[in-house]
Amino acid sequence: QVQLVESGGGLVQAGGSLRLSCAVSGRTFSGLTMGWFRQAPGKEREFVAGISWIGDSTVFADSVKGRFTIARDNAKNTVHLQMSSLKPEDTAVYYCAADRAVVIRRDRASYDYWGQGTQVTVSS
């Protein structure tokens, strides 16, 4: 069983930054492709960013490209989402997810394991 625990959410003003972290336990972390998704009230859960298990490849949603970065530390079994220049439309619950596939996939149905989510609220 794989457990994912997110942290780092909170309230921030527009233009500010937040760093989300996801701690993974239960299996070999380095073999997992990792992704971040978000879900705003009344909307579907959407892909935000993904990183390959080696960490040499990343993918971003167009809405966050240039503002968010993703990184992983395989020695510490963690993945981070650094969010900058935050906008009110970034407000959502952010979820960490793990995929046993080698490629980075945007489809949430492809991910095998999920965290409980962390709330990010951006005020205008």
CSV table of N, CA, C and O in Angstrom, one decimal:
chain,number,residue,atom,x,y,z
A,1,GLN,N,0.8,-1.2,0.0
A,1,GLN,CA,0.0,0.0,0.0
A,1,GLN,C,0.9,1.2,0.0
A,1,GLN,O,1.8,1.3,0.8
A,2,VAL,N,0.6,2.2,-0.8
A,2,VAL,CA,1.3,3.4,-1.0
A,2,VAL,C,0.5,4.5,-0.3
A,2,VAL,O,-0.7,4.7,-0.5
A,3,GLN,N,1.2,5.3,0.6
A,3,GLN,CA,0.6,6.5,1.2
A,3,GLN,C,1.2,7.7,0.7
A,3,GLN,O,2.5,7.8,0.6
A,4,LEU,N,0.4,8.7,0.4
A,4,LEU,CA,0.9,10.0,0.0
A,4,LEU,C,0.3,11.1,0.9
A,4,LEU,O,-1.0,11.1,1.1
A,5,VAL,N,1.1,12.0,1.4
A,5,VAL,CA,0.6,13.0,2.4
A,5,VAL,C,1.1,14.3,1.9
A,5,VAL,O,2.3,14.6,1.8
A,6,GLU,N,0.2,15.2,1.5
A,6,GLU,CA,0.5,16.6,1.1
A,6,GLU,C,0.6,17.5,2.3
A,6,GLU,O,0.0,17.3,3.3
A,7,SER,N,1.4,18.6,2.1
A,7,SER,CA,1.5,19.6,3.1
A,7,SER,C,1.9,20.9,2.4
A,7,SER,O,2.3,20.9,1.2
A,8,GLY,N,1.8,22.0,3.1
A,8,GLY,CA,2.2,23.3,2.5
A,8,GLY,C,1.2,24.2,2.0
A,8,GLY,O,1.5,25.3,1.6
A,9,GLY,N,-0.1,23.8,2.0
A,9,GLY,CA,-1.2,24.6,1.5
A,9,GLY,C,-1.4,25.8,2.5
A,9,GLY,O,-0.9,25.8,3.6
A,10,GLY,N,-2.3,26.7,2.0
A,10,GLY,CA,-2.6,27.8,2.9
A,10,GLY,C,-3.2,28.9,2.1
A,10,GLY,O,-3.6,28.8,1.0
A,11,LEU,N,-3.3,30.1,2.8
A,11,LEU,CA,-3.9,31.3,2.2
A,11,LEU,C,-2.7,32.2,1.8
A,11,LEU,O,-1.8,32.5,2.6
A,12,VAL,N,-2.8,32.7,0.6
A,12,VAL,CA,-1.7,33.6,0.1
A,12,VAL,C,-2.4,34.7,-0.8
A,12,VAL,O,-3.4,34.5,-1.4
A,13,GLN,N,-1.8,35.9,-0.8
A,13,GLN,CA,-2.3,36.9,-1.7
A,13,GLN,C,-1.8,36.7,-3.1
A,13,GLN,O,-0.8,36.1,-3.4
A,14,ALA,N,-2.6,37.3,-4.0
A,14,ALA,CA,-2.3,37.2,-5.4
A,14,ALA,C,-0.9,37.7,-5.7
A,14,ALA,O,-0.5,38.7,-5.1
A,15,GLY,N,-0.1,37.0,-6.5
A,15,GLY,CA,1.3,37.4,-6.7
A,15,GLY,C,2.3,36.7,-5.8
A,15,GLY,O,3.5,36.8,-6.0
A,16,GLY,N,1.8,36.1,-4.8
A,16,GLY,CA,2.6,35.4,-3.8
A,16,GLY,C,3.0,34.0,-4.2
A,16,GLY,O,2.7,33.6,-5.4
A,17,SER,N,3.7,33.3,-3.3
A,17,SER,CA,4.2,32.0,-3.6
A,17,SER,C,3.9,31.0,-2.5
A,17,SER,O,3.7,31.4,-1.3
A,18,LEU,N,3.8,29.7,-2.9
A,18,LEU,CA,3.7,28.7,-1.9
A,18,LEU,C,4.4,27.5,-2.4
A,18,LEU,O,4.6,27.3,-3.6
A,19,ARG,N,4.9,26.6,-1.5
A,19,ARG,CA,5.6,25.4,-1.9
A,19,ARG,C,4.8,24.2,-1.3
A,19,ARG,O,4.7,24.1,0.0
A,20,LEU,N,4.3,23.4,-2.1
A,20,LEU,CA,3.6,22.2,-1.6
A,20,LEU,C,4.6,21.0,-1.6
A,20,LEU,O,5.5,20.9,-2.5
A,21,SER,N,4.4,20.2,-0.6
A,21,SER,CA,5.2,19.0,-0.5
A,21,SER,C,4.4,17.7,-0.5
A,21,SER,O,3.2,17.8,0.0
A,22,CYS,N,4.9,16.6,-0.9
A,22,CYS,CA,4.2,15.4,-0.9
A,22,CYS,C,5.2,14.3,-0.4
A,22,CYS,O,6.2,14.1,-1.1
A,23,ALA,N,4.9,13.7,0.7
A,23,ALA,CA,5.7,12.6,1.2
A,23,ALA,C,5.1,11.3,0.9
A,23,ALA,O,3.9,11.1,1.1
A,24,VAL,N,5.9,10.4,0.3
A,24,VAL,CA,5.4,9.1,-0.1
A,24,VAL,C,6.1,8.0,0.7
A,24,VAL,O,7.3,8.0,0.9
A,25,SER,N,5.3,7.0,1.0
A,25,SER,CA,5.8,5.8,1.8
A,25,SER,C,5.1,4.6,1.2
A,25,SER,O,4.0,4.6,0.6
A,26,GLY,N,5.6,3.4,1.5
A,26,GLY,CA,5.0,2.2,1.2
A,26,GLY,C,5.5,1.4,0.0
A,26,GLY,O,5.2,0.2,-0.1
A,27,ARG,N,6.3,2.0,-0.8
A,27,ARG,CA,7.0,1.3,-1.9
A,27,ARG,C,8.1,2.1,-2.4
A,27,ARG,O,8.3,3.2,-2.0
A,28,THR,N,8.8,1.6,-3.4
A,28,THR,CA,9.9,2.3,-4.0
A,28,THR,C,9.5,3.5,-4.7
A,28,THR,O,8.9,3.5,-5.7
A,29,PHE,N,9.9,4.7,-4.1
A,29,PHE,CA,9.4,5.9,-4.6
A,29,PHE,C,10.1,6.2,-6.0
A,29,PHE,O,9.4,6.8,-6.9
A,30,SER,N,11.3,5.8,-6.1
A,30,SER,CA,12.0,6.2,-7.4
A,30,SER,C,11.4,5.5,-8.6
A,30,SER,O,11.7,5.9,-9.7
A,31,GLY,N,10.6,4.5,-8.4
A,31,GLY,CA,9.9,3.8,-9.6
A,31,GLY,C,8.6,4.5,-10.0
A,31,GLY,O,7.9,4.0,-10.9
A,32,LEU,N,8.2,5.5,-9.3
A,32,LEU,CA,6.9,6.1,-9.5
A,32,LEU,C,7.0,7.4,-10.3
A,32,LEU,O,7.8,8.3,-9.9
A,33,THR,N,6.2,7.6,-11.3
A,33,THR,CA,6.0,8.9,-11.9
A,33,THR,C,5.1,9.7,-11.0
A,33,THR,O,4.1,9.1,-10.5
A,34,MET,N,5.4,11.0,-10.7
A,34,MET,CA,4.6,11.7,-9.8
A,34,MET,C,3.9,12.9,-10.5
A,34,MET,O,4.4,13.5,-11.4
A,35,GLY,N,2.7,13.2,-10.0
A,35,GLY,CA,1.9,14.3,-10.6
A,35,GLY,C,1.2,15.1,-9.5
A,35,GLY,O,1.0,14.6,-8.4
A,36,TRP,N,0.9,16.3,-9.8
A,36,TRP,CA,0.1,17.2,-9.0
A,36,TRP,C,-1.2,17.5,-9.8
A,36,TRP,O,-1.1,17.8,-11.0
A,37,PHE,N,-2.3,17.4,-9.1
A,37,PHE,CA,-3.6,17.8,-9.7
A,37,PHE,C,-4.3,18.8,-8.8
A,37,PHE,O,-3.8,19.0,-7.7
A,38,ARG,N,-5.3,19.4,-9.3
A,38,ARG,CA,-6.1,20.3,-8.5
A,38,ARG,C,-7.5,20.3,-8.8
A,38,ARG,O,-7.9,20.0,-10.0
A,39,GLN,N,-8.3,20.6,-7.8
A,39,GLN,CA,-9.8,20.6,-8.1
A,39,GLN,C,-10.4,21.8,-7.4
A,39,GLN,O,-10.3,21.9,-6.1
A,40,ALA,N,-11.0,22.7,-8.2
A,40,ALA,CA,-11.7,23.9,-7.6
A,40,ALA,C,-13.1,23.5,-7.4
A,40,ALA,O,-13.6,22.6,-8.0
A,41,PRO,N,-13.8,24.3,-6.6
A,41,PRO,CA,-15.2,24.0,-6.3
A,41,PRO,C,-16.0,24.0,-7.6
A,41,PRO,O,-15.9,24.9,-8.4
A,42,GLY,N,-16.8,22.9,-7.8
A,42,GLY,CA,-17.7,22.8,-9.0
A,42,GLY,C,-17.0,22.5,-10.3
A,42,GLY,O,-17.6,22.4,-11.3
A,43,LYS,N,-15.7,22.2,-10.2
A,43,LYS,CA,-14.9,21.8,-11.4
A,43,LYS,C,-14.3,20.4,-11.3
A,43,LYS,O,-14.2,19.9,-10.2
A,44,GLU,N,-13.9,19.9,-12.4
A,44,GLU,CA,-13.3,18.6,-12.4
A,44,GLU,C,-11.8,18.7,-11.9
A,44,GLU,O,-11.2,19.8,-12.1
A,45,ARG,N,-11.3,17.6,-11.4
A,45,ARG,CA,-9.9,17.6,-11.1
A,45,ARG,C,-9.1,17.6,-12.3
A,45,ARG,O,-9.3,16.9,-13.3
A,46,GLU,N,-8.1,18.5,-12.3
A,46,GLU,CA,-7.3,18.8,-13.5
A,46,GLU,C,-5.8,18.6,-13.2
A,46,GLU,O,-5.3,18.8,-12.1
A,47,PHE,N,-5.1,18.2,-14.3
A,47,PHE,CA,-3.7,18.0,-14.2
A,47,PHE,C,-3.0,19.3,-14.0
A,47,PHE,O,-3.3,20.3,-14.7
A,48,VAL,N,-2.0,19.4,-13.2
A,48,VAL,CA,-1.2,20.6,-13.0
A,48,VAL,C,0.3,20.4,-13.5
A,48,VAL,O,0.8,21.2,-14.3
A,49,ALA,N,0.9,19.3,-13.0
A,49,ALA,CA,2.3,19.1,-13.3
A,49,ALA,C,2.7,17.7,-13.1
A,49,ALA,O,2.0,17.0,-12.2
A,50,GLY,N,3.7,17.2,-13.8
A,50,GLY,CA,4.2,15.8,-13.6
A,50,GLY,C,5.7,15.8,-13.7
A,50,GLY,O,6.3,16.6,-14.4
A,51,ILE,N,6.3,14.8,-13.1
A,51,ILE,CA,7.7,14.6,-13.2
A,51,ILE,C,8.0,13.1,-13.3
A,51,ILE,O,7.4,12.3,-12.6
A,52,SER,N,9.0,12.8,-14.1
A,52,SER,CA,9.4,11.4,-14.3
A,52,SER,C,10.0,10.8,-13.1
A,52,SER,O,10.5,11.6,-12.2
A,53,TRP,N,10.2,9.5,-13.0
A,53,TRP,CA,10.7,8.9,-11.8
A,53,TRP,C,12.2,9.2,-11.6
A,53,TRP,O,12.7,9.3,-10.5
A,54,ILE,N,12.9,9.5,-12.8
A,54,ILE,CA,14.3,9.9,-12.6
A,54,ILE,C,14.4,11.4,-12.3
A,54,ILE,O,15.3,11.9,-11.6
A,55,GLY,N,13.4,12.2,-12.7
A,55,GLY,CA,13.4,13.6,-12.4
A,55,GLY,C,13.9,14.4,-13.6
A,55,GLY,O,14.1,15.6,-13.4
A,56,ASP,N,14.2,13.8,-14.7
A,56,ASP,CA,14.8,14.5,-15.8
A,56,ASP,C,13.7,15.0,-16.8
A,56,ASP,O,14.1,15.7,-17.8
A,57,SER,N,12.5,14.7,-16.6
A,57,SER,CA,11.4,15.2,-17.5
A,57,SER,C,10.3,15.7,-16.7
A,57,SER,O,9.8,15.1,-15.7
A,58,THR,N,9.7,16.9,-17.1
A,58,THR,CA,8.6,17.5,-16.4
A,58,THR,C,7.6,17.9,-17.5
A,58,THR,O,7.9,18.2,-18.6
A,59,VAL,N,6.3,18.0,-17.0
A,59,VAL,CA,5.2,18.4,-17.9
A,59,VAL,C,4.3,19.3,-17.1
A,59,VAL,O,4.1,19.1,-15.9
A,60,PHE,N,3.9,20.4,-17.7
A,60,PHE,CA,3.0,21.4,-17.0
A,60,PHE,C,1.8,21.7,-17.8
A,60,PHE,O,1.8,21.7,-19.0
A,61,ALA,N,0.7,21.9,-17.1
A,61,ALA,CA,-0.5,22.5,-17.7
A,61,ALA,C,-0.2,23.9,-18.2
A,61,ALA,O,0.6,24.6,-17.6
A,62,ASP,N,-0.8,24.2,-19.3
A,62,ASP,CA,-0.6,25.5,-19.9
A,62,ASP,C,-0.9,26.7,-18.9
A,62,ASP,O,-0.2,27.7,-18.9
A,63,SER,N,-1.9,26.5,-18.1
A,63,SER,CA,-2.3,27.5,-17.2
A,63,SER,C,-1.3,27.8,-16.1
A,63,SER,O,-1.3,28.9,-15.5
A,64,VAL,N,-0.3,26.9,-15.9
A,64,VAL,CA,0.7,27.2,-14.8
A,64,VAL,C,2.1,27.2,-15.4
A,64,VAL,O,3.0,27.5,-14.6
A,65,LYS,N,2.3,27.0,-16.6
A,65,LYS,CA,3.6,27.0,-17.2
A,65,LYS,C,4.3,28.3,-17.0
A,65,LYS,O,3.7,29.4,-17.2
A,66,GLY,N,5.5,28.3,-16.6
A,66,GLY,CA,6.3,29.5,-16.3
A,66,GLY,C,6.1,30.1,-14.9
A,66,GLY,O,6.8,30.9,-14.5
A,67,ARG,N,5.1,29.6,-14.2
A,67,ARG,CA,4.9,30.0,-12.8
A,67,ARG,C,5.1,28.9,-11.8
A,67,ARG,O,5.5,29.2,-10.6
A,68,PHE,N,4.9,27.7,-12.2
A,68,PHE,CA,5.1,26.5,-11.2
A,68,PHE,C,6.3,25.7,-11.7
A,68,PHE,O,6.6,25.6,-12.9
A,69,THR,N,6.9,25.1,-10.7
A,69,THR,CA,7.9,24.1,-11.0
A,69,THR,C,7.7,22.9,-10.1
A,69,THR,O,7.1,23.0,-9.1
A,70,ILE,N,8.2,21.8,-10.6
A,70,ILE,CA,8.1,20.5,-9.9
A,70,ILE,C,9.4,19.9,-9.7
A,70,ILE,O,10.2,19.9,-10.7
A,71,ALA,N,9.7,19.3,-8.6
A,71,ALA,CA,11.0,18.7,-8.3
A,71,ALA,C,10.7,17.5,-7.4
A,71,ALA,O,9.8,17.5,-6.6
A,72,ARG,N,11.7,16.5,-7.4
A,72,ARG,CA,11.5,15.4,-6.5
A,72,ARG,C,12.9,15.1,-5.9
A,72,ARG,O,13.9,15.4,-6.4
A,73,ASP,N,12.8,14.5,-4.7
A,73,ASP,CA,14.0,14.1,-4.0
A,73,ASP,C,13.8,12.6,-3.7
A,73,ASP,O,13.2,12.2,-2.7
A,74,ASN,N,14.5,11.8,-4.5
A,74,ASN,CA,14.3,10.3,-4.4
A,74,ASN,C,14.9,9.8,-3.1
A,74,ASN,O,14.5,8.7,-2.6
A,75,ALA,N,15.9,10.5,-2.6
A,75,ALA,CA,16.5,10.1,-1.3
A,75,ALA,C,15.6,10.3,-0.1
A,75,ALA,O,15.6,9.6,0.9
A,76,LYS,N,14.7,11.3,-0.2
A,76,LYS,CA,13.8,11.6,0.9
A,76,LYS,C,12.3,11.2,0.5
A,76,LYS,O,11.4,11.5,1.3
A,77,ASN,N,12.1,10.6,-0.6
A,77,ASN,CA,10.7,10.1,-1.0
A,77,ASN,C,9.7,11.3,-1.0
A,77,ASN,O,8.6,11.2,-0.5
A,78,THR,N,10.2,12.4,-1.5
A,78,THR,CA,9.3,13.6,-1.5
A,78,THR,C,9.3,14.2,-2.9
A,78,THR,O,10.2,14.1,-3.7
A,79,VAL,N,8.2,14.9,-3.2
A,79,VAL,CA,8.0,15.6,-4.4
A,79,VAL,C,7.4,17.0,-4.0
A,79,VAL,O,6.6,17.1,-3.1
A,80,HIS,N,7.9,18.0,-4.7
A,80,HIS,CA,7.5,19.4,-4.4
A,80,HIS,C,6.9,20.1,-5.6
A,80,HIS,O,7.3,19.9,-6.7
A,81,LEU,N,6.0,21.0,-5.3
A,81,LEU,CA,5.4,21.9,-6.3
A,81,LEU,C,5.6,23.3,-5.8
A,81,LEU,O,5.0,23.7,-4.8
A,82,GLN,N,6.5,24.0,-6.5
A,82,GLN,CA,6.8,25.4,-6.2
A,82,GLN,C,5.9,26.3,-7.0
A,82,GLN,O,5.9,26.2,-8.2
A,83,MET,N,5.0,27.0,-6.4
A,83,MET,CA,4.0,27.9,-7.1
A,83,MET,C,4.4,29.3,-6.8
A,83,MET,O,4.5,29.8,-5.7
A,84,SER,N,4.5,30.1,-7.9
A,84,SER,CA,4.8,31.5,-7.8
A,84,SER,C,3.8,32.3,-8.7
A,84,SER,O,3.1,31.7,-9.5
A,85,SER,N,3.8,33.6,-8.5
A,85,SER,CA,2.9,34.5,-9.2
A,85,SER,C,1.5,33.9,-9.1
A,85,SER,O,0.8,33.8,-10.2
A,86,LEU,N,1.1,33.5,-8.0
A,86,LEU,CA,-0.2,32.9,-7.8
A,86,LEU,C,-1.4,33.9,-8.1
A,86,LEU,O,-1.3,35.1,-7.9
A,87,LYS,N,-2.4,33.3,-8.7
A,87,LYS,CA,-3.6,34.0,-9.1
A,87,LYS,C,-4.8,33.5,-8.4
A,87,LYS,O,-4.8,32.3,-7.9
A,88,PRO,N,-5.9,34.3,-8.2
A,88,PRO,CA,-7.1,33.7,-7.6
A,88,PRO,C,-7.6,32.5,-8.2
A,88,PRO,O,-8.1,31.6,-7.6
A,89,GLU,N,-7.4,32.4,-9.5
A,89,GLU,CA,-7.9,31.2,-10.2
A,89,GLU,C,-7.1,29.9,-9.9
A,89,GLU,O,-7.4,28.8,-10.4
A,90,ASP,N,-6.0,30.1,-9.2
A,90,ASP,CA,-5.2,28.9,-8.7
A,90,ASP,C,-5.8,28.3,-7.5
A,90,ASP,O,-5.4,27.2,-7.0
A,91,THR,N,-6.8,29.0,-6.9
A,91,THR,CA,-7.5,28.5,-5.7
A,91,THR,C,-8.1,27.1,-6.0
A,91,THR,O,-8.9,26.9,-6.9
A,92,ALA,N,-7.7,26.1,-5.2
A,92,ALA,CA,-8.2,24.7,-5.3
A,92,ALA,C,-7.6,23.9,-4.2
A,92,ALA,O,-6.7,24.3,-3.5
A,93,VAL,N,-8.2,22.7,-4.2
A,93,VAL,CA,-7.5,21.6,-3.4
A,93,VAL,C,-6.5,21.0,-4.3
A,93,VAL,O,-6.8,20.5,-5.4
A,94,TYR,N,-5.3,20.9,-3.8
A,94,TYR,CA,-4.2,20.3,-4.6
A,94,TYR,C,-3.9,18.9,-4.2
A,94,TYR,O,-3.7,18.7,-2.9
A,95,TYR,N,-3.8,18.0,-5.1
A,95,TYR,CA,-3.6,16.6,-4.8
A,95,TYR,C,-2.3,16.1,-5.4
A,95,TYR,O,-2.0,16.4,-6.6
A,96,CYS,N,-1.6,15.3,-4.6
A,96,CYS,CA,-0.4,14.6,-5.1
A,96,CYS,C,-0.8,13.2,-5.6
A,96,CYS,O,-1.7,12.6,-4.9
A,97,ALA,N,-0.3,12.7,-6.7
A,97,ALA,CA,-0.6,11.4,-7.2
A,97,ALA,C,0.6,10.7,-7.7
A,97,ALA,O,1.5,11.3,-8.2
A,98,ALA,N,0.5,9.4,-7.7
A,98,ALA,CA,1.6,8.5,-8.1
A,98,ALA,C,1.1,7.5,-9.2
A,98,ALA,O,0.0,7.0,-9.1
A,99,ASP,N,2.0,7.4,-10.2
A,99,ASP,CA,1.6,6.5,-11.3
A,99,ASP,C,2.7,5.5,-11.5
A,99,ASP,O,3.9,5.9,-11.6
A,100,ARG,N,2.4,4.3,-11.7
A,100,ARG,CA,3.4,3.2,-11.9
A,100,ARG,C,3.9,3.2,-13.4
A,100,ARG,O,4.9,2.5,-13.7
A,101,ALA,N,3.4,4.0,-14.2
A,101,ALA,CA,3.8,4.1,-15.6
A,101,ALA,C,5.1,4.8,-15.7
A,101,ALA,O,5.4,5.7,-14.9
A,102,VAL,N,5.8,4.6,-16.8
A,102,VAL,CA,7.1,5.3,-17.0
A,102,VAL,C,6.9,6.7,-17.6
A,102,VAL,O,7.6,7.6,-17.2
A,103,VAL,N,5.9,6.9,-18.4
A,103,VAL,CA,5.7,8.2,-19.0
A,103,VAL,C,4.8,9.0,-18.1
A,103,VAL,O,4.1,8.5,-17.2
A,104,ILE,N,4.9,10.3,-18.3
A,104,ILE,CA,4.1,11.3,-17.5
A,104,ILE,C,2.8,11.4,-18.2
A,104,ILE,O,2.7,11.8,-19.4
A,105,ARG,N,1.7,11.1,-17.5
A,105,ARG,CA,0.4,11.2,-18.1
A,105,ARG,C,-0.5,12.2,-17.4
A,105,ARG,O,-0.4,12.5,-16.2
A,106,ARG,N,-1.3,12.9,-18.2
A,106,ARG,CA,-2.2,14.0,-17.7
A,106,ARG,C,-3.5,13.4,-17.2
A,106,ARG,O,-4.3,14.2,-16.6
A,107,ASP,N,-3.9,12.3,-17.6
A,107,ASP,CA,-5.2,11.7,-17.3
A,107,ASP,C,-5.2,11.2,-15.9
A,107,ASP,O,-4.5,10.3,-15.5
A,108,ARG,N,-6.1,11.8,-15.1
A,108,ARG,CA,-6.2,11.4,-13.7
A,108,ARG,C,-6.5,9.9,-13.4
A,108,ARG,O,-6.1,9.4,-12.4
A,109,ALA,N,-7.2,9.4,-14.4
A,109,ALA,CA,-7.6,7.9,-14.2
A,109,ALA,C,-6.4,7.0,-14.3
A,109,ALA,O,-6.4,5.9,-13.9
A,110,SER,N,-5.3,7.6,-14.8
A,110,SER,CA,-4.1,6.8,-15.0
A,110,SER,C,-3.3,6.6,-13.7
A,110,SER,O,-2.4,5.8,-13.6
A,111,TYR,N,-3.5,7.5,-12.8
A,111,TYR,CA,-2.8,7.5,-11.5
A,111,TYR,C,-3.3,6.5,-10.5
A,111,TYR,O,-4.5,6.3,-10.4
A,112,ASP,N,-2.4,5.8,-9.9
A,112,ASP,CA,-2.8,4.6,-9.1
A,112,ASP,C,-3.0,5.0,-7.6
A,112,ASP,O,-3.8,4.4,-6.9
A,113,TYR,N,-2.3,6.0,-7.1
A,113,TYR,CA,-2.3,6.4,-5.7
A,113,TYR,C,-2.5,7.9,-5.6
A,113,TYR,O,-2.0,8.7,-6.3
A,114,TRP,N,-3.3,8.3,-4.5
A,114,TRP,CA,-3.6,9.7,-4.3
A,114,TRP,C,-3.5,10.0,-2.8
A,114,TRP,O,-3.7,9.2,-2.0
A,115,GLY,N,-3.1,11.3,-2.7
A,115,GLY,CA,-3.1,11.9,-1.3
A,115,GLY,C,-4.5,12.4,-1.0
A,115,GLY,O,-5.4,12.4,-1.8
A,116,GLN,N,-4.6,13.0,0.2
A,116,GLN,CA,-5.9,13.5,0.6
A,116,GLN,C,-6.1,14.9,0.2
A,116,GLN,O,-7.3,15.4,0.2
A,117,GLY,N,-5.1,15.6,-0.3
A,117,GLY,CA,-5.2,17.0,-0.8
A,117,GLY,C,-4.9,18.0,0.3
A,117,GLY,O,-5.0,17.8,1.5
A,118,THR,N,-4.5,19.2,-0.2
A,118,THR,CA,-4.2,20.3,0.6
A,118,THR,C,-4.8,21.6,0.0
A,118,THR,O,-4.7,21.7,-1.2
A,119,GLN,N,-5.5,22.4,0.8
A,119,GLN,CA,-6.2,23.6,0.2
A,119,GLN,C,-5.2,24.7,0.0
A,119,GLN,O,-4.4,25.1,0.8
A,120,VAL,N,-5.3,25.3,-1.2
A,120,VAL,CA,-4.6,26.5,-1.6
A,120,VAL,C,-5.6,27.6,-1.9
A,120,VAL,O,-6.5,27.3,-2.8
A,121,THR,N,-5.6,28.7,-1.2
A,121,THR,CA,-6.5,29.8,-1.4
A,121,THR,C,-5.7,31.0,-1.8
A,121,THR,O,-4.8,31.4,-1.0
A,122,VAL,N,-6.0,31.6,-2.9
A,122,VAL,CA,-5.3,32.8,-3.3
A,122,VAL,C,-6.3,34.0,-3.3
A,122,VAL,O,-7.3,33.9,-4.0
A,123,SER,N,-6.0,35.0,-2.5
A,123,SER,CA,-6.9,36.1,-2.4
A,123,SER,C,-6.5,37.2,-3.4
A,123,SER,O,-5.3,37.4,-3.6
A,124,SER,N,-7.5,38.0,-3.8
A,124,SER,CA,-7.2,39.0,-4.8
A,124,SER,C,-6.9,40.3,-4.1
A,124,SER,O,-7.1,40.5,-2.9
